[in-house]
CSV table of C-alpha atoms and ligand atoms in Angstrom, one decimal:
chain,number,residue,atom,x,y,z
A,7,MET,CA,114.7,-116.2,-36.7
A,8,LEU,CA,117.4,-115.0,-38.5
A,9,SER,CA,119.2,-118.3,-39.3
A,10,SER,CA,122.5,-117.3,-37.6
A,11,GLY,CA,122.2,-113.4,-37.0
A,12,PRO,CA,122.1,-111.2,-39.8
A,13,LEU,CA,126.0,-110.4,-39.4
A,14,SER,CA,129.0,-113.1,-41.3
A,15,PRO,CA,131.8,-114.1,-39.1
A,16,LYS,CA,133.8,-111.6,-39.6
A,17,GLY,CA,131.2,-108.3,-39.0
A,18,ARG,CA,130.2,-107.6,-42.1
A,19,ALA,CA,126.1,-106.7,-42.1
A,20,LEU,CA,124.5,-109.5,-44.7
A,21,GLY,CA,122.3,-108.2,-47.5
A,22,HIS,CA,119.8,-111.1,-47.1
A,23,VAL,CA,118.2,-113.0,-44.7
A,24,ASN,CA,118.1,-117.1,-44.8
A,25,GLY,CA,118.0,-116.8,-49.1
A,26,HIS,CA,114.9,-114.8,-49.0
A,27,ARG,CA,114.9,-111.1,-50.8
A,28,PRO,CA,117.7,-108.8,-50.4
A,29,PHE,CA,116.2,-105.6,-48.6
A,30,ILE,CA,115.7,-102.9,-50.2
A,31,HIS,CA,116.9,-99.9,-48.2
A,32,ARG,CA,114.7,-97.5,-48.2
A,33,LYS,CA,117.0,-93.9,-47.6
A,34,ILE,CA,116.4,-92.8,-43.6
A,35,ALA,CA,116.7,-90.2,-42.4
A,36,SER,CA,119.1,-88.8,-40.0
A,37,VAL,CA,119.2,-87.9,-37.0
A,38,THR,CA,120.7,-85.3,-34.4
A,39,ALA,CA,120.9,-85.3,-30.9
A,40,SER,CA,119.5,-81.7,-31.0
A,41,PRO,CA,117.7,-80.3,-28.1
A,42,ALA,CA,114.7,-78.9,-28.4
A,43,PRO,CA,114.9,-74.8,-27.2
A,44,LEU,CA,114.1,-74.5,-23.8
A,45,SER,CA,110.0,-73.6,-23.4
A,46,GLY,CA,107.7,-73.7,-20.2
A,47,ASP,CA,106.6,-76.4,-20.7
A,48,SER,CA,109.6,-79.2,-20.1
A,49,HIS,CA,108.9,-80.3,-17.3
A,50,ARG,CA,105.6,-82.5,-19.2
A,51,PHE,CA,108.1,-85.3,-19.7
A,52,CYS,CA,111.4,-86.1,-18.2
A,53,VAL,CA,113.5,-89.3,-17.7
A,54,ALA,CA,114.0,-89.8,-14.2
A,55,PRO,CA,117.5,-89.8,-12.6
A,56,MET,CA,118.7,-93.6,-11.8
A,57,MET,CA,122.6,-94.6,-10.6
A,58,ASP,CA,124.3,-96.7,-12.4
A,59,TYR,CA,121.7,-95.9,-15.7
A,60,THR,CA,120.9,-92.2,-16.7
A,61,ASP,CA,124.6,-91.7,-17.1
A,62,ARG,CA,126.2,-89.2,-20.3
A,63,HIS,CA,126.4,-91.8,-23.1
A,64,CYS,CA,122.6,-92.6,-22.0
A,65,ARG,CA,121.5,-89.5,-22.1
A,66,PHE,CA,122.7,-89.1,-25.5
A,67,LEU,CA,120.9,-91.6,-27.0
A,68,MET,CA,118.2,-90.5,-24.6
A,69,ARG,CA,118.5,-87.5,-27.0
A,70,LEU,CA,118.5,-88.5,-30.3
A,71,LEU,CA,115.3,-90.1,-29.7
A,72,SER,CA,113.3,-87.3,-27.9
A,73,ARG,CA,114.4,-83.6,-28.3
A,74,ARG,CA,112.4,-82.3,-26.1
A,75,THR,CA,112.2,-84.6,-22.7
A,76,ARG,CA,114.0,-83.6,-20.0
A,77,LEU,CA,116.8,-85.5,-18.9
A,78,TYR,CA,118.2,-85.7,-15.6
A,79,THR,CA,121.7,-86.8,-14.4
A,80,GLU,CA,122.5,-90.1,-11.5
A,81,MET,CA,122.1,-88.7,-7.9
A,82,VAL,CA,125.6,-86.7,-7.5
A,83,THR,CA,126.8,-86.4,-3.7
A,84,ALA,CA,127.6,-82.6,-3.3
A,85,ALA,CA,131.0,-83.4,-1.7
A,86,ALA,CA,131.6,-85.5,-4.3
A,87,ILE,CA,131.1,-82.3,-6.7
A,88,VAL,CA,132.7,-80.2,-4.1
A,89,ARG,CA,135.8,-81.8,-2.2
A,90,GLY,CA,136.7,-84.2,-5.4
A,91,SER,CA,140.0,-83.5,-7.7
A,92,ASP,CA,137.8,-84.2,-10.7
A,93,PRO,CA,134.4,-82.6,-10.9
A,94,ALA,CA,134.8,-82.8,-14.4
A,95,ARG,CA,133.9,-86.3,-14.3
A,96,PHE,CA,130.4,-85.4,-12.4
A,97,LEU,CA,130.1,-82.6,-14.1
A,98,ALA,CA,131.0,-83.0,-18.2
A,99,PHE,CA,127.8,-83.7,-20.8
A,100,HIS,CA,127.2,-83.1,-24.0
A,101,PRO,CA,125.9,-80.0,-24.5
A,102,SER,CA,123.2,-82.2,-26.5
A,103,GLU,CA,121.5,-83.1,-23.7
A,104,GLN,CA,120.2,-80.2,-22.8
A,105,PRO,CA,117.6,-79.9,-21.1
A,106,LEU,CA,119.5,-81.8,-18.2
A,107,ALA,CA,119.1,-81.6,-14.5
A,108,LEU,CA,121.7,-82.2,-12.2
A,109,GLN,CA,120.0,-84.4,-9.5
A,110,LEU,CA,122.0,-83.0,-6.0
A,111,GLY,CA,122.2,-85.6,-2.6
A,112,GLY,CA,123.7,-83.5,0.7
A,113,SER,CA,122.3,-82.2,3.4
A,114,ASP,CA,124.8,-79.6,4.4
A,115,PRO,CA,123.0,-76.6,2.8
A,116,VAL,CA,126.8,-74.7,2.3
A,117,GLN,CA,127.8,-77.7,0.4
A,118,LEU,CA,124.8,-78.1,-1.4
A,119,ALA,CA,125.2,-74.3,-2.7
A,120,LYS,CA,129.0,-74.4,-3.7
A,121,ALA,CA,128.1,-77.7,-5.7
A,122,ALA,CA,125.2,-75.3,-7.3
A,123,ARG,CA,127.0,-72.8,-7.9
A,124,MET,CA,129.8,-75.3,-9.8
A,125,ALA,CA,126.5,-76.9,-11.6
A,126,GLU,CA,125.7,-73.6,-13.1
A,127,ASP,CA,128.7,-72.2,-14.6
A,128,TRP,CA,129.1,-75.8,-16.1
A,129,GLY,CA,126.0,-74.6,-17.4
A,130,TYR,CA,123.3,-76.8,-15.8
A,131,ASP,CA,119.4,-75.9,-16.6
A,132,GLU,CA,117.9,-76.9,-12.9
A,133,ILE,CA,120.1,-78.0,-9.5
A,134,ASN,CA,117.1,-81.6,-8.0
A,135,LEU,CA,117.8,-82.1,-3.9
A,136,ASN,CA,117.2,-85.9,-4.5
A,137,VAL,CA,115.2,-86.5,-0.3
A,138,GLY,CA,113.5,-89.9,-2.2
A,139,CYS,CA,116.2,-92.2,-2.4
A,140,PRO,CA,116.5,-95.2,0.5
A,141,SER,CA,119.2,-96.9,0.8
A,142,ASP,CA,120.9,-97.4,4.1
A,143,ARG,CA,124.4,-95.4,2.5
A,144,VAL,CA,122.1,-92.4,1.7
A,145,THR,CA,120.5,-92.3,4.8
A,146,SER,CA,123.5,-92.9,6.9
A,147,GLY,CA,124.7,-90.1,5.2
A,148,ARG,CA,121.1,-88.3,6.8
A,149,PHE,CA,119.9,-87.8,2.8
A,150,GLY,CA,118.2,-88.9,0.5
A,151,ALA,CA,114.4,-89.7,2.0
A,152,CYS,CA,115.5,-89.5,5.0
A,153,LEU,CA,115.3,-86.3,5.2
A,154,MET,CA,111.4,-86.0,4.7
A,155,ALA,CA,111.9,-86.0,8.1
A,156,GLU,CA,113.4,-83.0,8.5
A,157,PRO,CA,111.4,-80.2,6.2
A,158,ASP,CA,113.4,-77.1,7.6
A,159,LEU,CA,116.7,-78.4,6.9
A,160,VAL,CA,115.2,-80.0,2.9
A,161,ALA,CA,113.9,-76.3,3.0
A,162,ALA,CA,117.7,-74.2,4.1
A,163,CYS,CA,119.7,-76.8,1.9
A,164,VAL,CA,117.3,-75.4,-1.0
A,165,ALA,CA,117.4,-71.9,0.1
A,166,ALA,CA,120.7,-72.1,-0.2
A,167,MET,CA,120.9,-73.2,-3.5
A,168,ARG,CA,118.0,-70.8,-4.4
A,169,GLU,CA,120.3,-67.5,-3.5
A,170,ALA,CA,123.8,-69.1,-5.3
A,171,VAL,CA,122.0,-69.4,-8.8
A,172,THR,CA,120.2,-68.4,-10.9
A,173,ILE,CA,119.1,-71.8,-12.2
A,174,PRO,CA,115.8,-73.1,-10.6
A,175,VAL,CA,116.2,-75.5,-8.2
A,176,THR,CA,113.6,-78.3,-7.3
A,177,VAL,CA,112.9,-81.1,-5.3
A,178,LYS,CA,112.3,-85.3,-6.6
A,179,THR,CA,110.9,-86.8,-3.2
A,180,ARG,CA,108.6,-89.6,-1.6
A,181,ILE,CA,104.3,-89.0,-0.3
A,182,GLY,CA,105.6,-90.6,3.3
A,183,ILE,CA,108.7,-92.3,4.9
A,184,ASP,CA,108.2,-95.4,7.6
A,185,ASP,CA,105.0,-94.4,9.8
A,186,MET,CA,105.0,-90.6,8.5
A,187,ASP,CA,102.4,-91.3,5.9
A,188,SER,CA,100.3,-88.5,6.6
A,189,ASP,CA,98.5,-86.2,4.4
A,190,ALA,CA,99.0,-83.5,7.1
A,191,HIS,CA,103.0,-84.5,7.2
A,192,LEU,CA,103.0,-84.5,3.3
A,193,ASP,CA,101.1,-81.1,2.7
A,194,ALA,CA,103.8,-79.3,5.8
A,195,PHE,CA,106.3,-80.8,4.1
A,196,ILE,CA,105.7,-79.8,0.7
A,197,ALA,CA,104.2,-76.0,2.1
A,198,THR,CA,107.5,-75.7,4.7
A,199,VAL,CA,110.3,-75.9,1.6
A,200,ALA,CA,108.0,-74.2,-1.5
A,201,ALA,CA,108.1,-71.3,1.2
A,202,THR,CA,111.7,-71.2,0.5
A,203,GLY,CA,109.8,-69.6,-3.2
A,204,CYS,CA,110.6,-73.5,-4.4
A,205,ASP,CA,108.3,-73.9,-7.5
A,206,THR,CA,108.2,-77.7,-9.2
A,207,PHE,CA,108.5,-81.3,-6.7
A,208,ILE,CA,108.6,-84.5,-8.0
A,209,ILE,CA,106.4,-86.5,-6.2
A,210,HIS,CA,107.2,-90.4,-6.9
A,211,ALA,CA,103.8,-91.9,-5.7
A,212,ARG,CA,104.8,-94.5,-2.8
A,213,LYS,CA,106.1,-94.1,0.9
A,214,ALA,CA,109.4,-95.3,1.2
A,215,TRP,CA,110.2,-97.6,4.2
A,216,LEU,CA,113.2,-96.6,5.1
A,217,GLN,CA,114.4,-99.9,8.0
A,218,GLY,CA,113.8,-103.4,6.4
A,219,LEU,CA,113.6,-102.9,2.2
A,220,SER,CA,115.9,-102.6,-0.4
A,221,PRO,CA,115.6,-99.9,-2.2
A,222,LYS,CA,114.7,-102.4,-4.9
A,223,GLN,CA,112.0,-103.4,-3.0
A,224,ASN,CA,110.7,-100.0,-1.8
A,225,ARG,CA,110.8,-99.4,-5.6
A,226,GLU,CA,107.9,-102.1,-6.1
A,227,ILE,CA,106.2,-103.2,-2.6
A,228,PRO,CA,104.8,-100.3,-1.2
A,229,PRO,CA,101.7,-99.0,-3.1
A,230,LEU,CA,101.1,-96.4,-5.6
A,231,ASN,CA,99.5,-93.7,-5.5
A,232,TYR,CA,99.0,-91.2,-7.5
A,233,GLY,CA,95.5,-89.8,-5.9
A,234,ARG,CA,97.5,-88.4,-2.7
A,235,VAL,CA,99.3,-86.7,-5.7
A,236,HIS,CA,96.2,-85.2,-7.4
A,237,GLN,CA,95.5,-84.3,-4.3
A,238,LEU,CA,98.5,-82.1,-3.6
A,239,LYS,CA,98.2,-80.2,-6.5
A,240,ARG,CA,94.7,-78.9,-5.5
A,241,SER,CA,96.0,-78.0,-2.9
A,242,PHE,CA,98.9,-76.0,-4.0
A,243,PRO,CA,97.6,-75.1,-7.2
A,244,ARG,CA,100.9,-72.6,-8.4
A,245,LEU,CA,103.3,-75.0,-7.8
A,246,LYS,CA,104.4,-77.2,-10.2
A,247,LEU,CA,103.7,-80.9,-9.1
A,248,ILE,CA,105.6,-83.7,-11.6
A,249,LEU,CA,103.6,-87.1,-11.2
A,250,ASN,CA,106.4,-90.3,-10.6
A,251,GLY,CA,106.1,-94.1,-10.0
A,252,GLY,CA,104.8,-96.7,-11.7
A,253,LEU,CA,104.4,-95.4,-15.2
A,254,LYS,CA,104.9,-98.1,-17.6
A,255,THR,CA,103.5,-96.4,-21.6
A,256,PRO,CA,103.7,-92.7,-23.1
A,257,GLN,CA,100.0,-92.9,-23.4
A,258,GLY,CA,99.1,-94.6,-19.7
A,259,ALA,CA,101.3,-91.6,-18.4
A,260,LEU,CA,98.9,-88.8,-20.9
A,261,ALA,CA,95.6,-89.5,-19.4
A,262,SER,CA,97.6,-90.7,-15.6
A,263,LEU,CA,98.1,-86.4,-15.6
A,264,ARG,CA,94.9,-85.4,-15.4
A,265,ASP,CA,92.3,-86.8,-12.3
A,266,GLU,CA,88.7,-87.0,-12.8
A,267,ASP,CA,87.6,-83.7,-11.1
A,268,GLY,CA,89.3,-82.7,-13.7
A,269,THR,CA,93.0,-81.3,-11.5
A,270,ARG,CA,96.0,-81.6,-14.1
A,271,LEU,CA,99.4,-82.2,-13.1
A,272,ASP,CA,101.8,-80.3,-14.9
A,273,GLY,CA,104.6,-83.2,-15.7
A,274,VAL,CA,105.5,-86.9,-15.8
A,275,MET,CA,109.2,-88.6,-15.0
A,276,LEU,CA,109.0,-92.0,-16.1
A,277,GLY,CA,112.9,-93.9,-15.1
A,278,ARG,CA,112.4,-98.0,-15.7
A,279,ALA,CA,109.7,-98.0,-18.5
A,280,PRO,CA,112.6,-95.5,-21.1
A,281,TYR,CA,115.6,-97.4,-20.0
A,282,ASP,CA,114.2,-101.3,-21.0
A,283,THR,CA,112.2,-99.6,-23.5
A,284,PRO,CA,114.1,-96.5,-25.2
A,285,TYR,CA,112.2,-96.2,-28.6
A,286,MET,CA,108.8,-95.0,-26.7
A,287,LEU,CA,111.2,-91.4,-25.9
A,288,ALA,CA,110.5,-90.6,-30.0
A,289,GLU,CA,106.9,-90.9,-29.5
A,290,ILE,CA,107.4,-88.6,-27.0
A,291,ASP,CA,108.0,-85.0,-29.1
A,292,ARG,CA,104.4,-85.4,-30.5
A,293,LEU,CA,102.3,-86.5,-27.0
A,294,PHE,CA,103.4,-84.1,-24.8
A,295,PHE,CA,104.9,-81.1,-26.8
A,296,ALA,CA,102.7,-81.4,-29.9
A,297,ASP,CA,105.9,-81.6,-31.7
A,298,THR,CA,105.4,-82.5,-36.0
A,299,ALA,CA,108.8,-83.2,-36.5
A,300,PRO,CA,109.1,-86.9,-37.9
A,301,MET,CA,109.2,-89.8,-35.5
A,302,PRO,CA,113.5,-91.1,-35.4
A,303,GLU,CA,114.2,-94.3,-36.9
A,304,ARG,CA,115.5,-96.8,-35.0
A,305,ALA,CA,119.1,-97.4,-37.7
A,306,ALA,CA,119.3,-93.2,-38.0
A,307,VAL,CA,119.2,-93.2,-34.0
A,308,THR,CA,122.2,-96.3,-34.2
A,309,GLU,CA,124.3,-94.0,-36.8
A,310,ALA,CA,124.2,-91.1,-35.2
A,311,TYR,CA,124.8,-93.0,-32.1
A,312,VAL,CA,127.8,-95.6,-33.2
A,313,ALA,CA,129.1,-92.6,-34.7
A,314,TYR,CA,129.1,-91.3,-31.4
A,315,ALA,CA,130.5,-94.0,-29.7
A,316,LEU,CA,133.2,-93.9,-32.3
A,317,GLU,CA,134.5,-90.3,-30.8
A,318,ASN,CA,133.8,-91.0,-27.1
A,319,VAL,CA,135.5,-94.7,-26.5
A,320,LYS,CA,138.8,-93.2,-25.6
A,321,GLY,CA,141.3,-93.7,-22.1
A,322,HIS,CA,138.3,-94.7,-19.4
A,323,THR,CA,135.8,-94.8,-21.5
A,324,ARG,CA,134.9,-98.9,-22.8
A,325,MET,CA,133.1,-99.4,-26.0
A,326,HIS,CA,130.3,-101.8,-23.2
A,327,ASN,CA,129.7,-98.6,-21.2
A,328,VAL,CA,128.9,-96.3,-24.7
A,329,LEU,CA,127.5,-99.5,-26.1
A,330,ARG,CA,125.5,-101.3,-23.3
A,331,HIS,CA,122.6,-98.6,-23.3
A,332,ILE,CA,121.5,-99.2,-27.2
A,333,ILE,CA,120.6,-102.7,-26.1
A,334,ASN,CA,116.8,-102.6,-25.9
A,335,LEU,CA,116.4,-100.0,-28.5
A,336,PHE,CA,114.5,-103.2,-30.4
A,337,HIS,CA,112.9,-104.4,-27.9
A,338,GLY,CA,109.3,-106.0,-29.0
A,339,CYS,CA,110.3,-106.3,-32.4
A,340,ALA,CA,110.8,-109.2,-34.4
A,341,ASN,CA,114.9,-110.4,-33.8
A,342,ALA,CA,115.5,-107.9,-31.2
A,343,ARG,CA,117.4,-110.9,-29.6
A,344,THR,CA,119.8,-110.9,-32.8
A,345,TRP,CA,120.2,-106.9,-32.1
A,346,ARG,CA,121.2,-107.0,-28.6
A,347,GLN,CA,123.0,-110.3,-29.2
A,348,THR,CA,125.0,-108.5,-31.9
A,349,VAL,CA,125.4,-105.8,-29.0
A,350,ALA,CA,126.5,-107.4,-26.5
A,351,ARG,CA,129.2,-108.7,-28.4
A,352,ILE,CA,130.3,-106.2,-30.2
A,353,GLY,CA,130.8,-104.6,-26.7
A,354,GLN,CA,132.8,-107.1,-25.0
A,355,GLU,CA,135.2,-107.1,-27.9
A,356,ALA,CA,135.2,-104.0,-28.2
A,357,SER,CA,134.9,-104.4,-31.9
A,358,ASP,CA,134.1,-101.6,-34.5
A,359,PRO,CA,130.7,-100.9,-33.8
A,360,ARG,CA,129.5,-99.4,-37.9
A,361,PRO,CA,127.8,-102.6,-38.6
A,362,LEU,CA,124.8,-102.4,-35.7
A,363,VAL,CA,123.3,-99.3,-38.7
A,364,ALA,CA,123.9,-102.4,-40.8
A,365,LEU,CA,122.1,-104.1,-39.1
A,366,ALA,CA,119.7,-102.3,-37.4
A,367,ARG,CA,118.5,-101.6,-40.7
A,368,GLN,CA,117.8,-104.6,-41.9
A,369,LEU,CA,115.5,-105.1,-38.5
A,370,GLU,CA,113.9,-101.9,-40.0
A,371,GLU,CA,113.2,-102.9,-43.0
A,372,LYS,CA,112.2,-106.7,-42.0
A,373,ARG,CA,109.6,-105.0,-39.4
A,374,VAL,CA,108.8,-102.3,-42.5
A,375,LEU,CA,108.0,-105.4,-45.1
A,376,ALA,CA,105.9,-107.4,-42.3
A,377,ALA,CA,103.6,-104.4,-41.7
B,28,FMN,C1,118.9,-98.4,-11.1
B,28,FMN,C2,117.7,-97.4,-10.5
B,28,FMN,C3,119.0,-96.5,-9.3
B,28,FMN,C4,117.9,-95.2,-9.4
B,28,FMN,N1,118.7,-94.3,-9.0
B,28,FMN,C5,118.2,-93.2,-8.1
B,28,FMN,C6,118.4,-91.8,-8.1
B,28,FMN,O1,120.0,-91.3,-8.4
B,28,FMN,N2,118.0,-91.0,-7.7
B,28,FMN,C7,116.2,-90.6,-7.4
B,28,FMN,O2,115.7,-89.4,-7.2
B,28,FMN,N3,116.0,-91.2,-7.8
B,28,FMN,C8,116.8,-92.4,-7.8
B,28,FMN,N4,115.9,-93.6,-8.6
B,28,FMN,C9,114.9,-93.7,-8.8
B,28,FMN,C10,114.2,-93.3,-10.1
B,28,FMN,O3,114.1,-91.6,-9.8
B,28,FMN,C11,112.1,-93.0,-10.0
B,28,FMN,O4,111.4,-92.4,-9.3
B,28,FMN,C12,111.8,-94.8,-9.7
B,28,FMN,O5,112.8,-95.6,-10.5
B,28,FMN,C13,110.4,-94.5,-10.0
B,28,FMN,O6,109.6,-94.6,-11.1
B,28,FMN,P1,109.9,-95.6,-12.1
B,28,FMN,O7,108.8,-96.0,-12.5
B,28,FMN,O8,110.1,-94.7,-14.1
B,28,FMN,O9,111.2,-96.2,-12.7
B,28,FMN,C14,116.7,-95.6,-8.9
B,28,FMN,C15,115.7,-95.9,-10.0
B,28,FMN,C16,116.6,-97.2,-10.4
B,28,FMN,C17,115.7,-98.3,-11.3
């Protein structure tokens, strides 16, 4: 353990820890947030839309870690985009975030089509319709998971959006809701929506209980059923099916693509795991896309993210809002706590984030020395 944290009270980085020998700084390859060119298999690994988490700062960080992962915005209602006075608030993004999907919530085909068109104009690569959120607020607005009970309406929404844009329109859904969780119901739902020409479905492999469970419980209590998603792939081999729910590691996610009988899903979507352990994304390009580029190092990622923070903290964007996403970067490493505390303090004080770069180097090199 570092005795009093690796930063001096003035925030200067210390060159040594507890009087032990100084670190020898290796040269660290710099990292830029540059997406790889779009390819047909870019749904192979996706990071899930997560309200209050996958904002544009979070997505910039994720892009520093993986050039190929497909990123999703938090859900934005079509009404907020179409009726609001400031669409940039919902639609603006950094070009490096691409491939990037905008997730829309809504059930009015006309409004969804307008919002989708605006999103295409802003440069999004995909529109995703939320048919999986179980929250009361969303259900009372007649969107999210409750729409599984209205396949014809979902089909009308998807058809209207497909008519309005040239980019792909996809659907994120569950394997059922309440007592409407039979194989026949899910198959009929997918068939009805796919008949519009929509060919990509992200399936959260558990049902949602719309009465009595909170959104958090609905991500934990109904059991996962990956077999049901593989079964769907056997029934609809031409559709692109992306598996979501409870996947924790890149290796486990890769293994879950293939079923015992050889059925192969087209991709995976992970949410909580990459947020809690962002450095797992550094493995994704190699593992899922056979990319041979070296993995970015945490210190280089920190350097690029700190530069981004310095550029982007202005107006309503506070340092804390940007830095909060990097707090788990050293998850599982020695001295992760020191990192978390330092990031939290700099975020709260809104002080200069540049000492984080020196700290990241120290932590990384300690890791290398200990290896
Ligand atoms: C904090 C939080 C916010 C979420 N917000 C959304 C959302 O806006 N839209 C959506 O489709 N799903 C949302 N989800 C669900 C995730 O996209 C994903 O389906 C779910 O977490 C299961 O995947 P995981 O086990 O890999 O996290 C959210 C999940 C969490 C934890």
